[in-house]
Amino acid sequence: MAIQNFILCFLIFFLSYGILIPTQCLGKICLPKEHVALFVFGDSLFDVGNNNFIDTTTDNQANYPPYGETFFKYPTGRFSDGRVIPDFIAEYAKLPLIQSYFPRVQEYVNGINFASAGAGALVETHEGLVKDLKTQLTYFKNVKQELRQKLGDAETTTLLAKAVYLINIGSNDYFSENSSLYTHEKYVSMVVGNLTDVIKGIHEIGGRKFGILNQPSLGCFPTIKAFVNGTKSDSCIEEFSALAKLHNNVLSVQLNKLKKQIKGFKYSYFNFFDFSYEFINNPSKYGLKEGGVACCGSGPYNGYYSCGGKREVKDYDLCKNPSEYVFFDAIHATESANRIISQFMWSGNQSITGPYNSKHYLKNNSIIYIHINYQSCLH
């Protein structure tokens, strides 16, 4: 048995040092020198299962079929038939799938995902049923403390400074009934204000590089068209798109201010609005067939949020081939669409993502090393 253990450890040693790149060791964990972690904040677009473990409603969960039916073959809590955007960004960065913060895990050297479906930048959005953006920031503070205990202060500072912080938030705020209590200008100012406060908070904790999505063309979503437009027209609903445009204009200005105000702040800003409008209305340009109707749901455009039959509306239809669709349910994208969106986030030019794309910050990444206790190989 001792000989077998020695041979096994020798092979691991050979593969590590013969094939992969030089490492730096942080405590008992050895990382490639160019290792960059990925920390994820946001809502259902990014949630990989956090809401499976909180007290909420099925409106904010996707841990039942047919969610997850293609790639994973079972529901993971992702609001898609398969993978979501952070999964692909991690893949392109040569990282493993970034785990959800819940249930609590022991290692954070690759990053962690705090996103909660239904969450908003405002605490009032689905309050008590989700983990809002500022709560997610609190969890990140906890992660830093755990990293410091394992890696030490200097190594943790280095890890967090090199990491990328991917953020998508706001859609739930604008779908919320609370939005009608304020003027559009006031409400957008509140949403963007909370978002920029959290960005500043991440920066204070040690973050420097951010990937931020603006609001998509919300008026083109099947759920909006179904409830506002019924079966009258396939056109997008301008009122909802106008609110998204206002958000995007304000956010763009604030990001430019942050770049001047806080030291070391760098960001990749994905123009989700223009891309999603083109994607939804011209899916064949990207190799898909259907952009206006959801794969799973009921009512006009399958725009009733009924996929899985566990929400208010129980009946739903399910398409045969989700890979042909932009939308899996009335609000969320298919894995095929998420892959395409991620590709543009990763390597798009400055007309779609700037001033840098995600690849600029993550391109030299590599697989992490796990420390080997060589003494155990000799026993």
CSV table of C-alpha atoms in Angstrom, one decimal:
chain,number,residue,atom,x,y,z
A,1,MET,CA,0.0,0.0,0.0
A,2,ALA,CA,2.9,2.4,0.8
A,3,ILE,CA,4.4,1.8,-2.6
A,4,GLN,CA,1.1,2.4,-4.3
A,5,ASN,CA,0.6,5.7,-2.4
A,6,PHE,CA,4.1,6.8,-3.3
A,7,ILE,CA,3.5,6.1,-7.0
A,8,LEU,CA,0.2,8.0,-6.9
A,9,CYS,CA,1.8,11.0,-5.3
A,10,PHE,CA,4.7,10.9,-7.7
A,11,LEU,CA,2.3,10.9,-10.7
A,12,ILE,CA,0.4,13.9,-9.1
A,13,PHE,CA,3.8,15.7,-8.6
A,14,PHE,CA,4.9,15.0,-12.2
A,15,LEU,CA,1.6,16.2,-13.7
A,16,SER,CA,1.6,19.3,-11.6
A,17,TYR,CA,5.1,20.4,-12.3
A,18,GLY,CA,5.5,18.8,-15.7
A,19,ILE,CA,2.4,20.1,-17.4
A,20,LEU,CA,1.0,23.1,-15.5
A,21,ILE,CA,2.6,26.4,-14.7
A,22,PRO,CA,4.5,27.6,-11.7
A,23,THR,CA,2.6,28.3,-8.5
A,24,GLN,CA,2.4,30.4,-5.5
A,25,CYS,CA,1.4,28.8,-2.2
A,26,LEU,CA,-1.2,30.5,0.0
A,27,GLY,CA,-1.1,28.5,3.3
A,28,LYS,CA,-1.9,24.9,2.3
A,29,ILE,CA,-3.3,25.9,-1.1
A,30,CYS,CA,-1.0,26.4,-4.1
A,31,LEU,CA,-2.2,28.5,-7.0
A,32,PRO,CA,-0.8,29.4,-10.4
A,33,LYS,CA,0.9,32.8,-10.2
A,34,GLU,CA,-1.7,34.2,-12.6
A,35,HIS,CA,-4.7,32.8,-10.8
A,36,VAL,CA,-7.7,35.1,-10.7
A,37,ALA,CA,-10.8,34.4,-8.7
A,38,LEU,CA,-14.4,35.2,-9.7
A,39,PHE,CA,-16.9,36.6,-7.3
A,40,VAL,CA,-20.5,36.9,-8.5
A,41,PHE,CA,-23.3,39.2,-7.3
A,42,GLY,CA,-26.8,39.6,-8.6
A,43,ASP,CA,-30.2,38.1,-9.3
A,44,SER,CA,-31.7,35.1,-11.1
A,45,LEU,CA,-29.6,35.7,-14.2
A,46,PHE,CA,-26.6,34.7,-12.1
A,47,ASP,CA,-28.0,32.6,-9.3
A,48,VAL,CA,-26.6,29.1,-9.4
A,49,GLY,CA,-28.6,27.7,-6.4
A,50,ASN,CA,-28.4,30.1,-3.5
A,51,ASN,CA,-32.2,30.3,-3.3
A,52,ASN,CA,-32.5,26.6,-2.8
A,53,PHE,CA,-31.4,27.2,0.7
A,54,ILE,CA,-33.4,30.2,1.8
A,55,ASP,CA,-36.9,30.7,3.0
A,56,THR,CA,-38.7,32.0,-0.2
A,57,THR,CA,-41.4,31.2,-2.7
A,58,THR,CA,-41.3,29.1,-5.9
A,59,ASP,CA,-41.4,32.4,-7.8
A,60,ASN,CA,-37.8,32.8,-6.7
A,61,GLN,CA,-36.7,29.2,-7.1
A,62,ALA,CA,-35.8,26.9,-10.0
A,63,ASN,CA,-35.0,23.7,-8.1
A,64,TYR,CA,-37.6,21.6,-10.0
A,65,PRO,CA,-38.1,20.3,-13.5
A,66,PRO,CA,-37.8,21.2,-16.3
A,67,TYR,CA,-35.1,23.6,-15.1
A,68,GLY,CA,-31.7,22.0,-15.6
A,69,GLU,CA,-32.9,19.4,-18.0
A,70,THR,CA,-30.2,19.7,-20.7
A,71,PHE,CA,-26.7,20.1,-19.3
A,72,PHE,CA,-27.0,19.0,-15.7
A,73,LYS,CA,-29.9,16.5,-16.3
A,74,TYR,CA,-31.5,17.7,-13.0
A,75,PRO,CA,-32.7,21.0,-11.5
A,76,THR,CA,-29.8,22.8,-9.8
A,77,GLY,CA,-31.5,26.1,-8.9
A,78,ARG,CA,-30.4,27.8,-12.1
A,79,PHE,CA,-33.1,29.6,-14.0
A,80,SER,CA,-32.3,28.0,-17.3
A,81,ASP,CA,-32.4,24.6,-19.0
A,82,GLY,CA,-28.6,24.4,-18.3
A,83,ARG,CA,-25.8,26.7,-17.5
A,84,VAL,CA,-26.0,30.4,-16.8
A,85,ILE,CA,-23.6,33.3,-17.6
A,86,PRO,CA,-21.2,32.9,-14.7
A,87,ASP,CA,-20.7,29.2,-15.5
A,88,PHE,CA,-19.5,30.1,-19.0
A,89,ILE,CA,-17.3,33.0,-17.8
A,90,ALA,CA,-15.7,30.6,-15.3
A,91,GLU,CA,-15.1,28.1,-18.1
A,92,TYR,CA,-13.5,30.6,-20.4
A,93,ALA,CA,-11.3,31.6,-17.5
A,94,LYS,CA,-10.3,28.0,-16.9
A,95,LEU,CA,-11.9,28.0,-13.4
A,96,PRO,CA,-14.3,25.3,-12.1
A,97,LEU,CA,-17.9,26.1,-11.8
A,98,ILE,CA,-18.2,28.9,-9.2
A,99,GLN,CA,-20.2,27.5,-6.3
A,100,SER,CA,-23.2,29.1,-4.6
A,101,TYR,CA,-22.5,30.7,-1.2
A,102,PHE,CA,-25.2,28.5,0.3
A,103,PRO,CA,-24.7,25.9,1.6
A,104,ARG,CA,-21.5,27.3,3.1
A,105,VAL,CA,-18.3,25.9,1.6
A,106,GLN,CA,-14.8,25.8,3.0
A,107,GLU,CA,-12.6,27.2,0.1
A,108,TYR,CA,-13.0,30.5,-1.6
A,109,VAL,CA,-9.8,30.7,-3.6
A,110,ASN,CA,-11.6,30.4,-6.9
A,111,GLY,CA,-14.3,32.8,-5.8
A,112,ILE,CA,-18.0,32.3,-4.8
A,113,ASN,CA,-21.4,33.2,-6.1
A,114,PHE,CA,-23.7,35.3,-3.9
A,115,ALA,CA,-26.5,35.9,-6.5
A,116,SER,CA,-30.1,35.5,-5.3
A,117,ALA,CA,-33.0,35.2,-7.7
A,118,GLY,CA,-35.5,38.0,-7.2
A,119,ALA,CA,-32.9,40.2,-5.6
A,120,GLY,CA,-32.7,43.9,-6.3
A,121,ALA,CA,-30.3,46.7,-5.6
A,122,LEU,CA,-33.0,48.0,-3.2
A,123,VAL,CA,-33.6,46.2,0.1
A,124,GLU,CA,-37.4,46.7,-0.4
A,125,THR,CA,-37.5,44.6,-3.6
A,126,HIS,CA,-39.0,41.2,-2.6
A,127,GLU,CA,-37.8,42.1,1.0
A,128,GLY,CA,-37.7,39.0,3.2
A,129,LEU,CA,-37.7,36.6,0.3
A,130,VAL,CA,-34.3,37.2,-1.2
A,131,LYS,CA,-30.8,38.2,-0.4
A,132,ASP,CA,-30.6,41.8,-1.7
A,133,LEU,CA,-27.3,43.3,-3.0
A,134,LYS,CA,-26.2,44.9,0.2
A,135,THR,CA,-26.8,41.6,2.0
A,136,GLN,CA,-24.6,39.9,-0.6
A,137,LEU,CA,-21.9,42.5,0.2
A,138,THR,CA,-22.1,41.5,3.9
A,139,TYR,CA,-21.6,37.9,2.9
A,140,PHE,CA,-18.5,38.9,0.9
A,141,LYS,CA,-17.1,40.6,4.1
A,142,ASN,CA,-17.5,37.3,5.8
A,143,VAL,CA,-15.7,35.5,3.0
A,144,LYS,CA,-12.8,37.9,3.4
A,145,GLN,CA,-12.5,37.1,7.1
A,146,GLU,CA,-12.5,33.4,6.4
A,147,LEU,CA,-9.8,33.8,3.7
A,148,ARG,CA,-7.6,35.8,6.1
A,149,GLN,CA,-7.8,33.0,8.7
A,150,LYS,CA,-6.6,30.5,6.1
A,151,LEU,CA,-4.3,32.5,3.9
A,152,GLY,CA,-3.1,35.4,6.0
A,153,ASP,CA,-3.6,39.1,5.5
A,154,ALA,CA,-1.1,39.7,2.6
A,155,GLU,CA,-2.2,36.7,0.5
A,156,THR,CA,-5.9,37.6,1.0
A,157,THR,CA,-5.2,41.2,-0.1
A,158,THR,CA,-3.5,39.9,-3.2
A,159,LEU,CA,-6.2,37.4,-4.0
A,160,LEU,CA,-9.0,40.0,-3.7
A,161,ALA,CA,-7.1,42.6,-5.6
A,162,LYS,CA,-6.6,40.3,-8.6
A,163,ALA,CA,-10.1,38.9,-8.5
A,164,VAL,CA,-12.9,39.9,-10.9
A,165,TYR,CA,-16.3,40.9,-9.5
A,166,LEU,CA,-19.2,40.1,-11.8
A,167,ILE,CA,-22.4,42.1,-11.1
A,168,ASN,CA,-25.9,42.0,-12.6
A,169,ILE,CA,-28.8,43.7,-10.7
A,170,GLY,CA,-31.7,46.0,-11.3
A,171,SER,CA,-34.4,44.2,-13.3
A,172,ASN,CA,-36.3,43.1,-10.3
A,173,ASP,CA,-36.3,46.6,-8.9
A,174,TYR,CA,-38.0,47.8,-12.1
A,175,PHE,CA,-40.5,45.0,-12.2
A,176,SER,CA,-41.4,45.8,-8.6
A,177,GLU,CA,-44.6,47.6,-7.7
A,178,ASN,CA,-42.5,50.0,-5.6
A,179,SER,CA,-41.2,51.6,-8.8
A,180,SER,CA,-44.7,53.2,-9.3
A,181,LEU,CA,-44.3,55.2,-6.0
A,182,TYR,CA,-41.6,57.5,-7.5
A,183,THR,CA,-40.8,59.3,-10.7
A,184,HIS,CA,-38.6,57.4,-13.1
A,185,GLU,CA,-35.7,59.7,-12.5
A,186,LYS,CA,-35.9,59.4,-8.7
A,187,TYR,CA,-36.3,55.6,-8.7
A,188,VAL,CA,-33.4,55.0,-11.1
A,189,SER,CA,-31.3,57.3,-8.9
A,190,MET,CA,-32.1,55.1,-5.9
A,191,VAL,CA,-31.3,51.8,-7.8
A,192,VAL,CA,-28.1,53.0,-9.3
A,193,GLY,CA,-27.1,54.7,-6.0
A,194,ASN,CA,-27.4,51.5,-4.1
A,195,LEU,CA,-25.5,49.6,-6.8
A,196,THR,CA,-22.6,52.1,-6.8
A,197,ASP,CA,-22.5,52.0,-3.0
A,198,VAL,CA,-22.0,48.3,-3.1
A,199,ILE,CA,-19.3,48.7,-5.8
A,200,LYS,CA,-17.6,51.1,-3.4
A,201,GLY,CA,-18.0,48.6,-0.6
A,202,ILE,CA,-16.4,45.8,-2.6
A,203,HIS,CA,-13.5,48.2,-3.4
A,204,GLU,CA,-13.1,49.0,0.3
A,205,ILE,CA,-12.9,45.3,1.1
A,206,GLY,CA,-10.2,44.9,-1.6
A,207,GLY,CA,-11.8,44.5,-5.0
A,208,ARG,CA,-10.4,46.4,-8.0
A,209,LYS,CA,-11.7,44.8,-11.2
A,210,PHE,CA,-15.4,44.7,-12.0
A,211,GLY,CA,-17.6,43.2,-14.8
A,212,ILE,CA,-21.0,45.0,-14.9
A,213,LEU,CA,-24.0,44.4,-17.1
A,214,ASN,CA,-26.4,47.2,-17.8
A,215,GLN,CA,-30.2,46.6,-18.1
A,216,PRO,CA,-31.4,44.5,-21.1
A,217,SER,CA,-34.3,45.6,-23.3
A,218,LEU,CA,-36.9,44.7,-20.7
A,219,GLY,CA,-39.8,45.6,-23.0
A,220,CYS,CA,-38.9,42.8,-25.3
A,221,PHE,CA,-39.2,40.0,-22.7
A,222,PRO,CA,-42.1,37.5,-23.3
A,223,THR,CA,-43.5,38.3,-19.8
A,224,ILE,CA,-43.9,42.0,-20.5
A,225,LYS,CA,-45.3,41.5,-24.0
A,226,ALA,CA,-47.8,38.9,-22.7
A,227,PHE,CA,-49.2,41.1,-19.9
A,228,VAL,CA,-49.1,44.5,-21.5
A,229,ASN,CA,-49.6,43.7,-25.2
A,230,GLY,CA,-51.5,40.4,-25.2
A,231,THR,CA,-51.7,38.9,-28.6
A,232,LYS,CA,-51.9,42.2,-30.5
A,233,SER,CA,-48.3,42.6,-31.7
A,234,ASP,CA,-44.9,41.2,-31.6
A,235,SER,CA,-43.3,44.5,-30.9
A,236,CYS,CA,-41.4,45.4,-27.8
A,237,ILE,CA,-43.0,47.6,-25.1
A,238,GLU,CA,-41.3,50.9,-25.2
A,239,GLU,CA,-42.3,52.1,-21.7
A,240,PHE,CA,-40.3,49.3,-20.0
A,241,SER,CA,-37.3,49.7,-22.4
A,242,ALA,CA,-37.3,53.5,-21.7
A,243,LEU,CA,-36.8,52.8,-18.0
A,244,ALA,CA,-33.9,50.5,-18.7
A,245,LYS,CA,-32.4,53.1,-21.0
A,246,LEU,CA,-32.6,55.7,-18.2
A,247,HIS,CA,-30.9,53.3,-15.8
A,248,ASN,CA,-28.1,52.6,-18.3
A,249,ASN,CA,-27.4,56.2,-18.9
A,250,VAL,CA,-27.2,57.0,-15.2
A,251,LEU,CA,-25.1,53.9,-14.5
A,252,SER,CA,-22.6,54.8,-17.3
A,253,VAL,CA,-22.1,58.3,-15.8
A,254,GLN,CA,-21.6,56.9,-12.3
A,255,LEU,CA,-19.1,54.3,-13.5
A,256,ASN,CA,-17.0,57.0,-15.1
A,257,LYS,CA,-17.1,59.0,-11.9
A,258,LEU,CA,-16.0,56.0,-9.9
A,259,LYS,CA,-13.1,55.5,-12.2
A,260,LYS,CA,-11.9,59.0,-11.4
A,261,GLN,CA,-12.8,58.9,-7.7
A,262,ILE,CA,-11.5,55.6,-6.3
A,263,LYS,CA,-8.0,54.2,-6.7
A,264,GLY,CA,-7.4,51.3,-8.9
A,265,PHE,CA,-11.0,50.9,-10.0
A,266,LYS,CA,-11.3,49.1,-13.4
A,267,TYR,CA,-14.4,47.8,-15.1
A,268,SER,CA,-15.8,46.0,-18.1
A,269,TYR,CA,-19.3,47.4,-19.0
A,270,PHE,CA,-21.4,45.0,-21.1
A,271,ASN,CA,-24.0,46.8,-23.2
A,272,PHE,CA,-26.7,44.3,-22.5
A,273,PHE,CA,-29.5,46.6,-23.7
A,274,ASP,CA,-28.4,46.9,-27.4
A,275,PHE,CA,-27.2,43.3,-27.5
A,276,SER,CA,-30.4,41.8,-26.1
A,277,TYR,CA,-32.6,43.9,-28.4
A,278,GLU,CA,-30.7,42.6,-31.4
A,279,PHE,CA,-30.6,39.1,-30.1
A,280,ILE,CA,-34.3,38.8,-29.3
A,281,ASN,CA,-35.4,40.4,-32.6
A,282,ASN,CA,-32.9,38.7,-34.9
A,283,PRO,CA,-32.0,35.4,-33.3
A,284,SER,CA,-31.0,33.8,-36.6
A,285,LYS,CA,-28.1,36.2,-36.7
A,286,TYR,CA,-26.7,34.2,-33.8
A,287,GLY,CA,-27.7,30.7,-34.9
A,288,LEU,CA,-31.0,30.5,-32.9
A,289,LYS,CA,-34.6,30.3,-34.3
A,290,GLU,CA,-36.9,31.9,-31.8
A,291,GLY,CA,-36.4,35.1,-29.9
A,292,GLY,CA,-39.9,36.3,-29.1
A,293,VAL,CA,-41.6,33.2,-27.6
A,294,ALA,CA,-40.3,31.4,-24.5
A,295,CYS,CA,-39.6,27.7,-24.6
A,296,CYS,CA,-41.4,27.0,-21.4
A,297,GLY,CA,-44.5,28.8,-20.1
A,298,SER,CA,-48.1,29.5,-21.1
A,299,GLY,CA,-50.2,32.3,-22.5
A,300,PRO,CA,-49.2,34.7,-25.3
A,301,TYR,CA,-45.5,34.2,-26.2
A,302,ASN,CA,-45.4,31.6,-23.4
A,303,GLY,CA,-45.0,34.8,-21.4
A,304,TYR,CA,-46.9,33.7,-18.3
A,305,TYR,CA,-44.3,32.7,-15.6
A,306,SER,CA,-45.6,29.2,-15.2
A,307,CYS,CA,-42.6,27.0,-16.2
A,308,GLY,CA,-42.5,23.9,-14.0
A,309,GLY,CA,-46.1,24.3,-12.8
A,310,LYS,CA,-45.2,25.3,-9.2
A,311,ARG,CA,-46.1,29.0,-9.4
A,312,GLU,CA,-49.5,30.8,-9.5
A,313,VAL,CA,-50.3,29.4,-13.0
A,314,LYS,CA,-49.9,25.6,-13.1
A,315,ASP,CA,-50.3,24.7,-16.7
A,316,TYR,CA,-47.4,25.2,-19.0
A,317,ASP,CA,-46.0,24.1,-22.4
A,318,LEU,CA,-42.5,23.0,-23.0
A,319,CYS,CA,-40.7,23.1,-26.4
A,320,LYS,CA,-38.8,20.1,-27.7
A,321,ASN,CA,-35.5,21.8,-28.3
A,322,PRO,CA,-34.5,24.7,-26.0
A,323,SER,CA,-31.3,25.2,-27.9
A,324,GLU,CA,-33.2,26.9,-30.6
A,325,TYR,CA,-34.7,29.6,-28.3
A,326,VAL,CA,-33.4,32.8,-26.7
A,327,PHE,CA,-35.8,32.5,-23.7
A,328,PHE,CA,-36.2,29.3,-21.6
A,329,ASP,CA,-39.0,30.7,-19.5
A,330,ALA,CA,-40.9,34.0,-19.7
A,331,ILE,CA,-37.9,35.9,-18.2
A,332,HIS,CA,-34.8,33.8,-18.3
A,333,ALA,CA,-32.5,32.7,-21.1
A,334,THR,CA,-31.7,29.2,-22.4
A,335,GLU,CA,-28.2,27.7,-22.0
A,336,SER,CA,-27.6,28.4,-25.7
A,337,ALA,CA,-28.5,32.1,-25.3
A,338,ASN,CA,-26.4,32.3,-22.1
A,339,ARG,CA,-23.4,30.9,-24.0
A,340,ILE,CA,-23.7,33.5,-26.7
A,341,ILE,CA,-24.1,36.3,-24.3
A,342,SER,CA,-21.1,35.1,-22.3
A,343,GLN,CA,-19.0,34.9,-25.5
A,344,PHE,CA,-19.6,38.6,-26.2
A,345,MET,CA,-18.9,39.5,-22.6
A,346,TRP,CA,-15.7,37.6,-22.7
A,347,SER,CA,-14.2,38.7,-26.0
A,348,GLY,CA,-16.5,41.4,-27.5
A,349,ASN,CA,-15.1,44.6,-28.9
A,350,GLN,CA,-15.6,48.1,-27.3
A,351,SER,CA,-18.9,48.6,-29.1
A,352,ILE,CA,-20.5,45.9,-26.9
A,353,THR,CA,-18.2,45.7,-23.9
A,354,GLY,CA,-15.7,48.3,-22.7
A,355,PRO,CA,-13.4,49.8,-21.9
A,356,TYR,CA,-12.2,46.2,-21.5
A,357,ASN,CA,-13.8,42.8,-22.0
A,358,SER,CA,-13.8,40.0,-19.4
A,359,LYS,CA,-11.0,38.2,-21.2
A,360,HIS,CA,-8.7,41.2,-20.5
A,361,TYR,CA,-8.9,40.5,-16.8
A,362,LEU,CA,-9.1,36.7,-16.8
A,363,LYS,CA,-7.2,35.5,-19.9
A,364,ASN,CA,-4.1,34.3,-18.1
A,365,ASN,CA,-6.0,32.2,-15.6
A,366,SER,CA,-5.3,28.5,-15.0
A,367,ILE,CA,-6.4,25.6,-12.9
A,368,ILE,CA,-5.6,25.8,-9.2
A,369,TYR,CA,-3.2,23.5,-7.5
A,370,ILE,CA,-4.0,21.6,-4.3
A,371,HIS,CA,-1.2,21.3,-1.8
A,372,ILE,CA,0.2,17.8,-1.5
A,373,ASN,CA,1.4,16.5,1.9
A,374,TYR,CA,4.4,14.6,0.7
A,375,GLN,CA,5.1,13.2,4.1
A,376,SER,CA,1.9,11.2,3.9
A,377,CYS,CA,3.2,9.7,0.6
A,378,LEU,CA,6.1,8.0,2.5
A,379,HIS,CA,3.8,6.1,5.0
